[in-house]
XYZ file of C-alpha atoms in Angstrom:
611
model
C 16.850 169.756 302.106
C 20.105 171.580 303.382
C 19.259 170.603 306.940
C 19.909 167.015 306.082
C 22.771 167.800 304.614
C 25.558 165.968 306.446
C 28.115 169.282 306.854
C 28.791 171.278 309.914
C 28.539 175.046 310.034
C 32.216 175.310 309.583
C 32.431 173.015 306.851
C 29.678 174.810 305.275
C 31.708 177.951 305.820
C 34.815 175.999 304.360
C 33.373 175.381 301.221
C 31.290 179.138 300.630
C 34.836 180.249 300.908
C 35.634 178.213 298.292
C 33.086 179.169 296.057
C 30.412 176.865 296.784
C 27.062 177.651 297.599
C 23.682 176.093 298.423
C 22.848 176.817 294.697
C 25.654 173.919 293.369
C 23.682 171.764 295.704
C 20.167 172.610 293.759
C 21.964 172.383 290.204
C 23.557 169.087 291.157
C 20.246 167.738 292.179
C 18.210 169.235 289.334
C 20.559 167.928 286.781
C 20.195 165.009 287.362
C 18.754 161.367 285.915
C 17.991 158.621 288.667
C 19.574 160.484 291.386
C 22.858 160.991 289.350
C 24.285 164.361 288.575
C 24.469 164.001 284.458
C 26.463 167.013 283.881
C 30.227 167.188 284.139
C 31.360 170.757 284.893
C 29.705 171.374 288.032
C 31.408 171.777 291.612
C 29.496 169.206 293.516
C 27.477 166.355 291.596
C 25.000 163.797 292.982
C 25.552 159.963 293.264
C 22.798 157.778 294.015
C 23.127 157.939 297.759
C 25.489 161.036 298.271
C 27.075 164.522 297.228
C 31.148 164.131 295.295
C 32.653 167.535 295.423
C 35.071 168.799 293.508
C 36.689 171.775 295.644
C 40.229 171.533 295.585
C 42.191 173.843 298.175
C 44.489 176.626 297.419
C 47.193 174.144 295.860
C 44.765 172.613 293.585
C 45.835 169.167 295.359
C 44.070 167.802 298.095
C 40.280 167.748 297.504
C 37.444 169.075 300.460
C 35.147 166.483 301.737
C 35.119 164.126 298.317
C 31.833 162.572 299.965
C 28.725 163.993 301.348
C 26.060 162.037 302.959
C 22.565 162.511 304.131
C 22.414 162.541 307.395
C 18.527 160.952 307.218
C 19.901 158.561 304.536
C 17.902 160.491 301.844
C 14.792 160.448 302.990
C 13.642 164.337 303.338
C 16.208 164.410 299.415
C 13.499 161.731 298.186
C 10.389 163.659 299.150
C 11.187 166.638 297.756
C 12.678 165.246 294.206
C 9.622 163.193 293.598
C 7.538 166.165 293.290
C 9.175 167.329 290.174
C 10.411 165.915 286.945
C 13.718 165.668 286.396
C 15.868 166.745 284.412
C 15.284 169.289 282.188
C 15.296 169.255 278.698
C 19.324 168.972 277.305
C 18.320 172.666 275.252
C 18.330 174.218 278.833
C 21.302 172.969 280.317
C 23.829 175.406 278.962
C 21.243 178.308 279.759
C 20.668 176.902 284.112
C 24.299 176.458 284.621
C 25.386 179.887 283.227
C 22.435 180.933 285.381
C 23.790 180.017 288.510
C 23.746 183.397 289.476
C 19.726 183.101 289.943
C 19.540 180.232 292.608
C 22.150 182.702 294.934
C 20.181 184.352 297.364
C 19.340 187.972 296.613
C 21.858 189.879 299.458
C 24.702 187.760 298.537
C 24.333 188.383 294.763
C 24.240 192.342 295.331
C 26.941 191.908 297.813
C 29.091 189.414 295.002
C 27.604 191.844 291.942
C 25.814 189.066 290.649
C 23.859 191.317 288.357
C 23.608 189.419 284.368
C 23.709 191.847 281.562
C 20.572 191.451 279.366
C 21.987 190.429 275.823
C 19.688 193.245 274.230
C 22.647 195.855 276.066
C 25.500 193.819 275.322
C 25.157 194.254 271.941
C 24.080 198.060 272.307
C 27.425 198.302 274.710
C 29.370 197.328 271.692
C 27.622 199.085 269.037
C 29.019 202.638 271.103
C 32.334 200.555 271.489
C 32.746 200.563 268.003
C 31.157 204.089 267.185
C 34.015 205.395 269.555
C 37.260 203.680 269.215
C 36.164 202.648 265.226
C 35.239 199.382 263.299
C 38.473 198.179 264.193
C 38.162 198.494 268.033
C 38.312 194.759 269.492
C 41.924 194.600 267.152
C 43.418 197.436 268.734
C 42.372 197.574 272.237
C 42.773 195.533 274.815
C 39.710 194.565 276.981
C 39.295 193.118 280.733
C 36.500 192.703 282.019
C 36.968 192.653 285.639
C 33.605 191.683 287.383
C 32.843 189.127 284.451
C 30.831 186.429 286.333
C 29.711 183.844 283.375
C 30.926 186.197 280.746
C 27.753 187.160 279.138
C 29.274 190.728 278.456
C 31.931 189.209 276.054
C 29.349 187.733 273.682
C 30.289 189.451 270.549
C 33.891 190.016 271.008
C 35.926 188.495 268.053
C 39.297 188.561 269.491
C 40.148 186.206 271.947
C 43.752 187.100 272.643
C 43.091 191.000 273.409
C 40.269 189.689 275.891
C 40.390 188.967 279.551
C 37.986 188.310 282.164
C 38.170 187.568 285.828
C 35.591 187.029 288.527
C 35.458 186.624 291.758
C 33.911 183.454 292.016
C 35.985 179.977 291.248
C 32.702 178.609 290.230
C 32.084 181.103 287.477
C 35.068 180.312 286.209
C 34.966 176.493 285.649
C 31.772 177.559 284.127
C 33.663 179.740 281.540
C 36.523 177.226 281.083
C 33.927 174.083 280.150
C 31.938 176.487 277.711
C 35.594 177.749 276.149
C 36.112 173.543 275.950
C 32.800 173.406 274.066
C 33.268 176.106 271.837
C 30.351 177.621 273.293
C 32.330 181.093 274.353
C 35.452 182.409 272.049
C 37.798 183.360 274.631
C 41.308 181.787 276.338
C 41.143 179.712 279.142
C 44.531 181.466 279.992
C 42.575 184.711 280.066
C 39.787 183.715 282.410
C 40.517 183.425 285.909
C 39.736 184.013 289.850
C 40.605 187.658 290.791
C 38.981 189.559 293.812
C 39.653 193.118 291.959
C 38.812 195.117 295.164
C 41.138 193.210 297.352
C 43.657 191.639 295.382
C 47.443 192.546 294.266
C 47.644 193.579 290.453
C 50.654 191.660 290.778
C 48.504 188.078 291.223
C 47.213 188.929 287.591
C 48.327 186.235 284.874
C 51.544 187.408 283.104
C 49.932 188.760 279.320
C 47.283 191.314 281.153
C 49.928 192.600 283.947
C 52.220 193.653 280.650
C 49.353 195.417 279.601
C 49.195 197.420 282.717
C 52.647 197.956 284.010
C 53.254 199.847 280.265
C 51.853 203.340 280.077
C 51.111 203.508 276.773
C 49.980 199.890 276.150
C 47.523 201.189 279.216
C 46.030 204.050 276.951
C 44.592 201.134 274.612
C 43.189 198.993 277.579
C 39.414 199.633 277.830
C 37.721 198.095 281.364
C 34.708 197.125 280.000
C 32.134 195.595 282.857
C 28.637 195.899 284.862
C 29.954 195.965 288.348
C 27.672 195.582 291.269
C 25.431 198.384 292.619
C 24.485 197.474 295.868
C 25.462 200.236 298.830
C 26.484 199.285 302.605
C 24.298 201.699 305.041
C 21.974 202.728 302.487
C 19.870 205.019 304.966
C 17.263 206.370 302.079
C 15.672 202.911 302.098
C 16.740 201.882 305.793
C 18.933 198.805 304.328
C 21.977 197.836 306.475
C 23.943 195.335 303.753
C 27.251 194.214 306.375
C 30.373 193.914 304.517
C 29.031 194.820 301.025
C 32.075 197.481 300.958
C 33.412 197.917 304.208
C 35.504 195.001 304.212
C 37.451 195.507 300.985
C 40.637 196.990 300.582
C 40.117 199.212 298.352
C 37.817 201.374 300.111
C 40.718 201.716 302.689
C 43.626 202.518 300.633
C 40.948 205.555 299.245
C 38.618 206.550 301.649
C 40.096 209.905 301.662
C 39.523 210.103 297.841
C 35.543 208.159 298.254
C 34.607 210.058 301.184
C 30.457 208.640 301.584
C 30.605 207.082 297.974
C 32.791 204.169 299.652
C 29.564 202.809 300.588
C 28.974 201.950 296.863
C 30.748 198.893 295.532
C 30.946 200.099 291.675
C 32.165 203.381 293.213
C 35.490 201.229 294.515
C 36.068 199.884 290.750
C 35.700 203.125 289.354
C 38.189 204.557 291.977
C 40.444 201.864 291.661
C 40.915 201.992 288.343
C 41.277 205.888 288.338
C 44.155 205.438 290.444
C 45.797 202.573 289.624
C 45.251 202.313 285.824
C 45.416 206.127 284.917
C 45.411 206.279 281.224
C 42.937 203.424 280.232
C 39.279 203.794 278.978
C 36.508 202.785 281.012
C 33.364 201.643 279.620
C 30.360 200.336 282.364
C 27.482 200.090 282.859
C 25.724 201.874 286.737
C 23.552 203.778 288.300
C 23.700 207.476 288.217
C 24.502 208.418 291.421
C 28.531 209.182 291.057
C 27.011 212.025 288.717
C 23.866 212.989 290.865
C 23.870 211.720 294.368
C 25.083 214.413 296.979
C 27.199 211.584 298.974
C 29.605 211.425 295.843
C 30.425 214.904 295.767
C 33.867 214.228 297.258
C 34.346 210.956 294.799
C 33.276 213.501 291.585
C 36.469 215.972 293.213
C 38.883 213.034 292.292
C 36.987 210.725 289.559
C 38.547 213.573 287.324
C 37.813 211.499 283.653
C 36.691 213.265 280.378
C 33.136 211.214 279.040
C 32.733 210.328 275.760
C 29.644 208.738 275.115
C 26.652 206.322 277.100
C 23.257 205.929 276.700
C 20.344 205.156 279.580
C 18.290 202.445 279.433
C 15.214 201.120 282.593
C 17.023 199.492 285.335
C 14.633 196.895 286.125
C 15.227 195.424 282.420
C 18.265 194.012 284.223
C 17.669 190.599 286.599
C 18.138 191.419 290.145
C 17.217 194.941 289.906
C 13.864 196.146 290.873
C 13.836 199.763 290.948
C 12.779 202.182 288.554
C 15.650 204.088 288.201
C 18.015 204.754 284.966
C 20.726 202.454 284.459
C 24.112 204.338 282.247
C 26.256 202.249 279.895
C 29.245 205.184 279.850
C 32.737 205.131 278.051
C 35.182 207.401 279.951
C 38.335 208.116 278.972
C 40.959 208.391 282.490
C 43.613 209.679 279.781
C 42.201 213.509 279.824
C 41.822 214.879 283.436
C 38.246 216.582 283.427
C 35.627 217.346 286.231
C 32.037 216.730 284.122
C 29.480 219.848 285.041
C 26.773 217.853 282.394
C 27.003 214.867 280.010
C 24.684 214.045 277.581
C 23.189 209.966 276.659
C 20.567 208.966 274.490
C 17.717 206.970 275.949
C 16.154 203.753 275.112
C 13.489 201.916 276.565
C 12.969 198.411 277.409
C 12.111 197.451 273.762
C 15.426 199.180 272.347
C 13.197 202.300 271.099
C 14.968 205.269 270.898
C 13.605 207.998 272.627
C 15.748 210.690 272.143
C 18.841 212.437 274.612
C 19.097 213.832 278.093
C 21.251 215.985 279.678
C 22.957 215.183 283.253
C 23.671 217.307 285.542
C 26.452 217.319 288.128
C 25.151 217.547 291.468
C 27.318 219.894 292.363
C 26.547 222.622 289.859
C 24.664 224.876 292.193
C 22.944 224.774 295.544
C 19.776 222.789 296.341
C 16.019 223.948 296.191
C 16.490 222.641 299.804
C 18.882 225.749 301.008
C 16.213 228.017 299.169
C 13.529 226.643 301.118
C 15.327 227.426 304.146
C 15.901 231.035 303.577
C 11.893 231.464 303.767
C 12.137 229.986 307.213
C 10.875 232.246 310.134
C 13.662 233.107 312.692
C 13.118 230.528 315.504
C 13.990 232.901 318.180
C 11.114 235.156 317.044
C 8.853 231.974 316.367
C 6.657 232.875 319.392
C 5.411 236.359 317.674
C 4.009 233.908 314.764
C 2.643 231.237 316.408
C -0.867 232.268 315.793
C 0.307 232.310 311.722
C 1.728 228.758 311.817
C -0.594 226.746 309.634
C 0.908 223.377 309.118
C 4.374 221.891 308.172
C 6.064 221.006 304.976
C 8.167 217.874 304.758
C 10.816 219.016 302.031
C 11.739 215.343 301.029
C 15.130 215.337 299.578
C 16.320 217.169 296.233
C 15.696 214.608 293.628
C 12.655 212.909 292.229
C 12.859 208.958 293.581
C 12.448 211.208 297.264
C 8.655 212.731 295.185
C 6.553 211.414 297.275
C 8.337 212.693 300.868
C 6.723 215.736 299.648
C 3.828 216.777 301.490
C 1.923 219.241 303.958
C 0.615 218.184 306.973
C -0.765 220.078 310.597
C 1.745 218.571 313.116
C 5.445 217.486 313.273
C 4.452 214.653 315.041
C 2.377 213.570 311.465
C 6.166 213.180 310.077
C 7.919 210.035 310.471
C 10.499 210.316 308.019
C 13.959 211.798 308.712
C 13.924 214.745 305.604
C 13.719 218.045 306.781
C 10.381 219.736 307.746
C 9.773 223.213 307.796
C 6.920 225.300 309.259
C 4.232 226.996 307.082
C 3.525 230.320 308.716
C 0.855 232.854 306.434
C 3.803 235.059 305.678
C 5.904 232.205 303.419
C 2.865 230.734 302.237
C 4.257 231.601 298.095
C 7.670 230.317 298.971
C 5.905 227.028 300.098
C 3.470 226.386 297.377
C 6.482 227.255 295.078
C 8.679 224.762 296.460
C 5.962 222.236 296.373
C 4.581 222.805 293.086
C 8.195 222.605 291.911
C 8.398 219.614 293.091
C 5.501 217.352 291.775
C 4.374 219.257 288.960
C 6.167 216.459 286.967
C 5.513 212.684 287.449
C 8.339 211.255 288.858
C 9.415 208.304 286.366
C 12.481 205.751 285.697
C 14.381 208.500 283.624
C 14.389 211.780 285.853
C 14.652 209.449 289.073
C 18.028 210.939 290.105
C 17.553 214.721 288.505
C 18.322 216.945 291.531
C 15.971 220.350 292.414
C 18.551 223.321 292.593
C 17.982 226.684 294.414
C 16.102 228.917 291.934
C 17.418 232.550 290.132
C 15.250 235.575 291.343
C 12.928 235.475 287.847
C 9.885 234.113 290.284
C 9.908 237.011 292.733
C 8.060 239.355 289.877
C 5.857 236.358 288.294
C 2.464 236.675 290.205
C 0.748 234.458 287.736
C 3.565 231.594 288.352
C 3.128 232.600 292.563
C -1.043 232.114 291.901
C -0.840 229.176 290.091
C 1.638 227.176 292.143
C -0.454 228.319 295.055
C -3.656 226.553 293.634
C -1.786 223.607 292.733
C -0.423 223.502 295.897
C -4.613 223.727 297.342
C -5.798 220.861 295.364
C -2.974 218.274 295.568
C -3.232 215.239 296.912
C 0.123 215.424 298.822
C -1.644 218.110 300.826
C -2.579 216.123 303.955
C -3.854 218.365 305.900
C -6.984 217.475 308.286
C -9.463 219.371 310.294
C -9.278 217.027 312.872
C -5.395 218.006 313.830
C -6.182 221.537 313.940
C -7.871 225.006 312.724
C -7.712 224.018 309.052
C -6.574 227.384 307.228
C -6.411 225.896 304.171
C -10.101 226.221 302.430
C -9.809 228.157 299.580
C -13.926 228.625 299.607
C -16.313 231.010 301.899
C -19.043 229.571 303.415
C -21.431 230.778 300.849
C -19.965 229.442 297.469
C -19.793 226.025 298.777
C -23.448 226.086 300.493
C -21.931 225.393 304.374
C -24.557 224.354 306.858
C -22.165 226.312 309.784
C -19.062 228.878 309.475
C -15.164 227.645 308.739
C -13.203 228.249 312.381
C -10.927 229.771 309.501
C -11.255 232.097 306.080
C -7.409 232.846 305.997
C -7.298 231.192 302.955
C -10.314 232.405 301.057
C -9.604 236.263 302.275
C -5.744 235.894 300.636
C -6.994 234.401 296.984
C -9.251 237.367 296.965
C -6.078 239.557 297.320
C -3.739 237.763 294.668
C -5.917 239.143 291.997
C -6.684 237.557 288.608
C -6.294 233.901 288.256
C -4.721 232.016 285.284
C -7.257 230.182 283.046
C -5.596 226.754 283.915
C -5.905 227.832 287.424
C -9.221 228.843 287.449
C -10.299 225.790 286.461
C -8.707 224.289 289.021
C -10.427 226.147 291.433
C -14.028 225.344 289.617
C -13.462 221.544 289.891
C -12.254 222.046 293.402
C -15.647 224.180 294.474
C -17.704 221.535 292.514
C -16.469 219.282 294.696
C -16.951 221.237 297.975
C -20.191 222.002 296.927
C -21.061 217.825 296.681
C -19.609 217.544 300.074
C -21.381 219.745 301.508
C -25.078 219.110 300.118
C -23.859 215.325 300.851
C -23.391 216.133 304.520
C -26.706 217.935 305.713
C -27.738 215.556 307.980
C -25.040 213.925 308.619
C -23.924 215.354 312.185
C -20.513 213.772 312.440
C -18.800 215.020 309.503
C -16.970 217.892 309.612
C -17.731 221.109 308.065
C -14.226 222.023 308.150
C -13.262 219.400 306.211
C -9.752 219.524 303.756
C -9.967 218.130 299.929
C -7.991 215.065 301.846
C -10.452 214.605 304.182
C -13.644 215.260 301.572
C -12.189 212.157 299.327
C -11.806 210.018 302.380
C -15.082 210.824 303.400
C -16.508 209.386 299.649
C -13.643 206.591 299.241
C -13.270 205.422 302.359
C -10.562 202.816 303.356
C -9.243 199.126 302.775
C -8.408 196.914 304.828
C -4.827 197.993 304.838
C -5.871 201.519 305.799
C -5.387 202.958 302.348
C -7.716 205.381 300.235
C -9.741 202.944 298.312
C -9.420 204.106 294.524
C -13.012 205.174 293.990
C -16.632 206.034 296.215
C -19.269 204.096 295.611
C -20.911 208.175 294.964
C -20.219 208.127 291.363
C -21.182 211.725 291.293
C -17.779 212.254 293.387
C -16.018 210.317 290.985
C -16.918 213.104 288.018
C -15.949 215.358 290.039
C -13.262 214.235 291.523
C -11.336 213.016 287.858
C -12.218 216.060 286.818
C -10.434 218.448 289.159
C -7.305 215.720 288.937
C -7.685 216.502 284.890
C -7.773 220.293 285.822
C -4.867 219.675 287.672
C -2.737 218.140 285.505
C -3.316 220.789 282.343
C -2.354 222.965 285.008
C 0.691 221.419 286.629
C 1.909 221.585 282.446
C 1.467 224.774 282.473
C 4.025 225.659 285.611
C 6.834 223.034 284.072
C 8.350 225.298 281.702
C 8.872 227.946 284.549
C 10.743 225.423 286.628
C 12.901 225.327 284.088
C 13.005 228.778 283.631
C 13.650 229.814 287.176
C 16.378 227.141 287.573
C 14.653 225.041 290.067
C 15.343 222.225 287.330
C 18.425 222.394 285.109
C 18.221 222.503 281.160
């Protein structure tokens, strides 16, 4: 419909500046009753045969373009309307308008930090509000919500006249004002108002809340309680280029020394903002993790010097907008007390508001990461010539924290590596350091809770622990991440000889088979490991006795692609049609997993994970 729209691009532009966007178009429309908007409070409303808006410019005087026309008189308006049924019934009014937020495309909401605060954590929010700062709380502190959009985050709060909120859309606000009108939302109309907090001048703040901040101690009972946006400019990890979601603020030039990569991160502004310029006050938010755990904040965490006093983690993707399965933190920091954090710790909850218990944090700075230790089993590259007959495949390292689990894997050839995480060559001499460093690493299922929890260089308790070495070494064998295929190369990598498996011709290589003889007595876990894995080989290789084309050489990725075959989208299908294979093959992944538990506590142990 926008196309018939009678507005240039400017004009368009003139009003988005103003706060206006397609969305007031779509609301105006859908609340409507024979083509006339019924509904008071909104920006632009529909008349039978045009668009009224309500914009007014800077001095609240002169309104922009009063009438909008079709420019097809209608026509393409009438088409689409008679489809659907409007409008909707009068219970869902209040709910669509304070919605808005939902008919704004998805890059401008994460670039305006359009992100709604599920009631369920509202009320949790306040509950550790209360347990910290006492029953009395909302009549002794001061609150201002600074990112408050409709205001959903002040449901609950009983004092009106110790409460502020300010957005950064106009829109929002009108919103707020008409539900204040309505008694639908206890707060001032005085204390709700337009404020771009990472551009603005504290000095354009109305009169009560800049008394507030100007006095030092009056600041020490201020609490900024908000859910500001998360969305990063130049997020590499996920090859995402957002323009101008931080680069063009202010804020992240009067502290880019102080940010350093974290300017990137819009909530990291806020947080660095008020840090600097309203030193003394409590801050209580809800975020990601990353100004805790994510190695581009390690210059922020050097200057966000703030003691924490309590939080708890819930599943991000129980907020709208957010997808990812990732923790989101309420926290309640106190910028009084000058403190660099080495761990905090937050009980959990999950999506139902179960309790689940506590988890530490870690500061991604406490301690180098598994990545440097990895390195430090590299083969000199000036003497790599004298190995290259012991090269037998490459390790992509990933990065150091579990959302980066599956960039974890072996394969023959560099080229077999798209990704930009660091690779490092398996030679026969640091074949323990490898399997150690990938057994570490996807022993545990990666989940929404440990998504951020970093891998740290390990103490020297592993050196002496053959059993650990053996069965991190099997796990390492019988992995799925373990891509490697006889078709790249000499595959080195068959734990079997010829003869337990029944092979109708000889491996081009035993290297593996000859050093599990030498490693001695295997673990029961990993025994059993290695039984489901020969069962398997043994299937394959009755399977393929007169089969010409397949390869004797084959790798356990290779022997399941063989059975499973592949969609249409290239992928592993999930089972063979061989339902023989499928015994096996669940049983060597149930093999597996008893003994991936089995290594877990010893990544703890050796420090590769912190406690």
């Amino acid at each position: 419909m926008l196309p018939s729209i009678a507005l240039s691009s400017k004009d368009w532009q003139e009003l988005k500046k103003n706060g206006v966007g397609d969305c007031d178009f779509y609301l105006a429309d859908l609340l409507s009753r024979d083509n006339m908007t019924i509904v008071d409070k909104l920006k632009i409303v529909l008349l039978p045969t045009y668009y009224e808006s309500k914009v007014k410019t800077a001095d609240r005087i002169k309104m922009y373009y009063e009438k909008i026309y079709f420019r097809d008189k209608g026509e393409a308006h009438a088409k689409f309307w008679a489809r659907y049924e409007r409008p909707p019934k009068q219970e869902y009014h209040k709910h669509i308008i304070e919605r808005r937020d939902l008919l704004v495309p998805k890059d401008l909401r994460e670039r305006r930090g359009a992100f709604f605060t599920p009631a369920i954590w509202v009320k949790k929010s306040q509950e550790y509000l209360e347990k910290i700062f006492g029953e009395n709380w909302q009549d002794e502190y001061y609150i201002w919500d600074c990112c408050a959009g409709t205001c959903n985050l002040q449901a609950g709060l009983m004092n009106p006249h110790r409460v502020w909120a300010s957005t950064l859309e106009q829109p929002d606000v009108d919103i707020v004002h008409e539900n204040i009108k309505q008694h639908e939302i206890y707060l001032l109309e005085s204390h709700v108002f337009q404020f771009d907090f990472l551009n603005d001048s504290f000095d354009e703040l109305p009169k009560s809340l800049r008394s507030i901040i100007n006095d030092k101690e009056k600041r020490k009972k201020l609490i900024i309680y908000m859910n500001p946006p998360y969305a990063e400019h130049g997020n590499t990890a996920v090859r995402e280029h957002k323009t101008g979601v931080a680069t063009a603020h202010q804020v992240r030039q009067w502290y880019k020394d102080k940010l350093g990569a974290a300017s990137r991160e819009l909530y990291a502004l806020f947080l660095m903002r008020i840090h600097e310029e309203l030193n003394g006050c409590k801050i209580a938010f809800f975020s990601s993790l990353k100004h805790i755990q994510a190695g581009n904040f390690k210059q922020f965490r050097q200057n966000f010097t703030v003691k924490f006093l309590n939080g708890f983690l819930i599943p991000a993707n129980t907020f709208d907008n957010v997808t990812g399965k990732f923790p989101i933190a309420f926290q309640i920091w106190n910028t009084e007390i000058q403190k660099k954090f080495r761990i905090i710790t937050a009980d959990i909850y999950n999506r139902d508001n179960a309790y689940l218990g506590k988890k530490k944090i870690i500061n991604a700075d406490h301690g180098e990461k598994i990545t440097k230790w990895i390195k430090s089993h590299q083969i000199d590259a000036r003497r790599s010539s004298d190995f290259d007959n012991d090269k037998i495949g490459i390790l992509n390292g990933g990065r150091t924290d579990f959302q980066n689990q599956n960039l974890v894997f072996i394969v023959h050839y560099q080229h077999s590596i798209s990704d930009a995480a660091g690779y490092y060559w398996i030679y026969k001499q640091n074949l323990i350091p490898t399997a150690i460093y990938y057994a570490a690493r996807h022993c545990f299922a990666a989940d929404w809770l440990n998504n951020r929890d970093q891998f740290f260089f390990p103490n020297d308790g592993y050196q002496t622990d053959k059993e650990f070495q053996n069965d991190c070494l099997i796990f390492t064998l019988f992995h799925h991440q373990n891509r490697i295929r006889s078709n790249e190369g000499i595959n080195h990598w068959i734990p079997f000889t010829e003869k337990e498996v029944d092979a109708k011709d000889n491996f081009q290589s035993t290297f593996m088979s000859d050093f599990l003889q030498k490693r001695k007595k295997l673990s029961k876990e990993a025994k059993a490991v290695y039984e489901a894995g020969k069962a398997l080989w043994q299937h394959y290789h009755k399977t393929i006795e007169n089969d010409d084309d397949a390869s004797v050489d084959a790798s356990l990725y290779e022997i399941r692609e063989y059975f499973k075959g592949r969609n249409e989208k290239g992928r592993l299908k999930t089972k063979a049609s061989d339902e023989r294979f499928n015994e096996l093959d669940l049983a060597l992944r149930s093999a597996l997993k008893a003994l991936a538990k089995k290594i877990q506590p010893k990544v703890y142990k050796y420090g590769f994970l912190k406690q």
